[in-house]
Amino acid sequence: QVQLVESGGGLVQAGGSLRLSCASSGTIFRVSAMGWYRQAPGKQRPLVASITSAGSTNYADSVKGRFTISRDNAKNTVYLQMNSLKPEDTAVYYCRATPWSGVDYWGKGTLVNVSS
């Protein structure tokens, strides 16, 4: 069984920072690509950042230079450091794990609310 639990969201002023965490249970973390997605009301759920099992990263253009994704395999945890936050970053942030099986797993999300 695989379970993903996000944490670290909250209310922050524009220009501030937050660090999101996604803790994974199960045995698939080390062979999984991990990603952070976000969804605002009435919007799609685009990819924000991803990291492969080998540590290669990818970012959406909207967050490049501001967000950093990382993983700690010893803790089965992936992080998203978010700096210089903007109101348009407000969304529910979801963690996704994609192991070799091709079956993806999603967390329930954590809300990030950036005020002006």
PDB file of C-alpha atoms in Angstrom, residues 2-106:
ATOM      1  CA  VAL A   2       1.232   3.483  -0.873  1.00  0.00           C
ATOM      2  CA  GLN A   3       0.240   6.605   0.978  1.00  0.00           C
ATOM      3  CA  LEU A   4       1.424  10.155   0.344  1.00  0.00           C
ATOM      4  CA  VAL A   5       0.933  12.820   2.991  1.00  0.00           C
ATOM      5  CA  GLU A   6       1.612  16.475   2.232  1.00  0.00           C
ATOM      6  CA  SER A   7       2.326  19.077   4.877  1.00  0.00           C
ATOM      7  CA  GLY A   8       3.715  22.579   5.219  1.00  0.00           C
ATOM      8  CA  GLY A   9       1.006  24.622   3.586  1.00  0.00           C
ATOM      9  CA  GLY A  10      -0.533  27.680   5.136  1.00  0.00           C
ATOM     10  CA  LEU A  11      -1.089  31.397   4.843  1.00  0.00           C
ATOM     11  CA  VAL A  12       1.865  33.552   3.879  1.00  0.00           C
ATOM     12  CA  GLN A  13       2.331  37.099   2.647  1.00  0.00           C
ATOM     13  CA  ALA A  14       3.569  37.838  -0.840  1.00  0.00           C
ATOM     14  CA  GLY A  15       7.334  37.639  -0.934  1.00  0.00           C
ATOM     15  CA  GLY A  16       7.441  35.073   1.834  1.00  0.00           C
ATOM     16  CA  SER A  17       8.522  31.449   1.823  1.00  0.00           C
ATOM     17  CA  LEU A  18       7.124  28.032   2.624  1.00  0.00           C
ATOM     18  CA  ARG A  19       8.520  24.528   2.461  1.00  0.00           C
ATOM     19  CA  LEU A  20       6.165  21.725   1.553  1.00  0.00           C
ATOM     20  CA  SER A  21       6.872  18.129   2.468  1.00  0.00           C
ATOM     21  CA  CYS A  22       5.476  14.915   1.059  1.00  0.00           C
ATOM     22  CA  ALA A  23       6.097  11.806   3.114  1.00  0.00           C
ATOM     23  CA  SER A  24       5.666   8.483   1.357  1.00  0.00           C
ATOM     24  CA  SER A  25       4.832   5.103   2.794  1.00  0.00           C
ATOM     25  CA  GLY A  26       5.375   1.825   1.017  1.00  0.00           C
ATOM     26  CA  THR A  27       8.392   0.508  -0.840  1.00  0.00           C
ATOM     27  CA  ILE A  28       8.129   2.401  -4.119  1.00  0.00           C
ATOM     28  CA  PHE A  29       9.688   5.751  -3.214  1.00  0.00           C
ATOM     29  CA  ARG A  30      13.229   4.993  -4.354  1.00  0.00           C
ATOM     30  CA  VAL A  31      12.055   3.873  -7.802  1.00  0.00           C
ATOM     31  CA  SER A  32       9.513   6.650  -8.231  1.00  0.00           C
ATOM     32  CA  ALA A  33       9.625   9.962  -9.959  1.00  0.00           C
ATOM     33  CA  MET A  34       8.054  12.524  -7.668  1.00  0.00           C
ATOM     34  CA  GLY A  35       6.172  15.637  -8.597  1.00  0.00           C
ATOM     35  CA  TRP A  36       4.365  18.599  -7.153  1.00  0.00           C
ATOM     36  CA  TYR A  37       1.203  19.833  -8.834  1.00  0.00           C
ATOM     37  CA  ARG A  38      -1.129  22.640  -7.902  1.00  0.00           C
ATOM     38  CA  GLN A  39      -4.764  23.395  -8.521  1.00  0.00           C
ATOM     39  CA  ALA A  40      -6.588  26.663  -7.990  1.00  0.00           C
ATOM     40  CA  PRO A  41     -10.391  26.910  -8.094  1.00  0.00           C
ATOM     41  CA  GLY A  42     -11.674  26.516 -11.633  1.00  0.00           C
ATOM     42  CA  LYS A  43      -8.213  25.705 -12.946  1.00  0.00           C
ATOM     43  CA  GLN A  44      -6.352  22.647 -14.172  1.00  0.00           C
ATOM     44  CA  ARG A  45      -3.720  20.830 -12.127  1.00  0.00           C
ATOM     45  CA  PRO A  46      -0.424  21.541 -13.910  1.00  0.00           C
ATOM     46  CA  LEU A  47       2.965  20.241 -12.938  1.00  0.00           C
ATOM     47  CA  VAL A  48       4.926  22.645 -10.759  1.00  0.00           C
ATOM     48  CA  ALA A  49       8.128  20.674 -10.283  1.00  0.00           C
ATOM     49  CA  SER A  50       9.344  17.112 -10.623  1.00  0.00           C
ATOM     50  CA  ILE A  51      12.345  15.063  -9.636  1.00  0.00           C
ATOM     51  CA  THR A  52      13.361  11.652 -10.925  1.00  0.00           C
ATOM     52  CA  SER A  53      14.682   8.791  -8.850  1.00  0.00           C
ATOM     53  CA  ALA A  54      18.144   9.841 -10.038  1.00  0.00           C
ATOM     54  CA  GLY A  55      17.651  13.424  -8.913  1.00  0.00           C
ATOM     55  CA  SER A  56      17.026  15.212 -12.212  1.00  0.00           C
ATOM     56  CA  THR A  57      14.660  18.147 -11.776  1.00  0.00           C
ATOM     57  CA  ASN A  58      12.194  20.008 -13.932  1.00  0.00           C
ATOM     58  CA  TYR A  59      10.177  23.151 -13.242  1.00  0.00           C
ATOM     59  CA  ALA A  60       7.268  25.016 -14.689  1.00  0.00           C
ATOM     60  CA  ASP A  61       8.319  28.325 -16.198  1.00  0.00           C
ATOM     61  CA  SER A  62       6.170  30.194 -13.704  1.00  0.00           C
ATOM     62  CA  VAL A  63       8.227  28.982 -10.733  1.00  0.00           C
ATOM     63  CA  LYS A  64      11.741  28.768 -12.147  1.00  0.00           C
ATOM     64  CA  GLY A  65      14.193  30.604  -9.953  1.00  0.00           C
ATOM     65  CA  ARG A  66      11.770  30.672  -7.033  1.00  0.00           C
ATOM     66  CA  PHE A  67      10.935  27.036  -6.223  1.00  0.00           C
ATOM     67  CA  THR A  68      13.287  24.142  -5.564  1.00  0.00           C
ATOM     68  CA  ILE A  69      12.318  20.482  -5.449  1.00  0.00           C
ATOM     69  CA  SER A  70      14.455  17.965  -3.597  1.00  0.00           C
ATOM     70  CA  ARG A  71      14.189  14.474  -2.172  1.00  0.00           C
ATOM     71  CA  ASP A  72      15.567  12.631   0.814  1.00  0.00           C
ATOM     72  CA  ASN A  73      15.504   8.929   0.059  1.00  0.00           C
ATOM     73  CA  ALA A  74      16.464   8.026   3.622  1.00  0.00           C
ATOM     74  CA  LYS A  75      13.280   9.713   4.821  1.00  0.00           C
ATOM     75  CA  ASN A  76      11.096   8.746   1.840  1.00  0.00           C
ATOM     76  CA  THR A  77      10.247  12.419   1.548  1.00  0.00           C
ATOM     77  CA  VAL A  78      10.149  14.964  -1.245  1.00  0.00           C
ATOM     78  CA  TYR A  79      10.232  18.700  -0.567  1.00  0.00           C
ATOM     79  CA  LEU A  80       9.250  21.851  -2.359  1.00  0.00           C
ATOM     80  CA  GLN A  81      10.977  24.992  -1.151  1.00  0.00           C
ATOM     81  CA  MET A  82       8.940  27.976  -2.283  1.00  0.00           C
ATOM     82  CA  ASN A  83      10.498  31.429  -2.123  1.00  0.00           C
ATOM     83  CA  SER A  84       9.342  34.840  -3.308  1.00  0.00           C
ATOM     84  CA  LEU A  85       5.754  33.660  -3.231  1.00  0.00           C
ATOM     85  CA  LYS A  86       3.168  35.497  -5.276  1.00  0.00           C
ATOM     86  CA  PRO A  87      -0.623  35.635  -4.912  1.00  0.00           C
ATOM     87  CA  GLU A  88      -0.916  33.626  -8.121  1.00  0.00           C
ATOM     88  CA  ASP A  89       0.857  30.759  -6.356  1.00  0.00           C
ATOM     89  CA  THR A  90      -2.249  30.284  -4.221  1.00  0.00           C
ATOM     90  CA  ALA A  91      -3.552  26.761  -4.769  1.00  0.00           C
ATOM     91  CA  VAL A  92      -3.872  23.320  -3.289  1.00  0.00           C
ATOM     92  CA  TYR A  93      -0.544  21.600  -3.819  1.00  0.00           C
ATOM     93  CA  TYR A  94      -0.562  17.867  -4.510  1.00  0.00           C
ATOM     94  CA  CYS A  95       2.222  15.336  -4.321  1.00  0.00           C
ATOM     95  CA  ARG A  96       2.425  12.599  -6.950  1.00  0.00           C
ATOM     96  CA  ALA A  97       4.523   9.439  -7.099  1.00  0.00           C
ATOM     97  CA  THR A  98       5.072   7.557 -10.346  1.00  0.00           C
ATOM     98  CA  PRO A  99       6.892   4.243  -9.925  1.00  0.00           C
ATOM     99  CA  TRP A 100       8.024   1.903 -12.677  1.00  0.00           C
ATOM    100  CA  SER A 101       4.632   0.195 -12.681  1.00  0.00           C
ATOM    101  CA  GLY A 102       3.152   3.255 -14.347  1.00  0.00           C
ATOM    102  CA  VAL A 103       0.462   3.545 -11.692  1.00  0.00           C
ATOM    103  CA  ASP A 104       0.478   6.952 -10.093  1.00  0.00           C
ATOM    104  CA  TYR A 105      -0.329   7.807  -6.511  1.00  0.00           C
ATOM    105  CA  TRP A 106      -1.610  11.132  -5.226  1.00  0.00           C
TER     106      TRP A 106
END
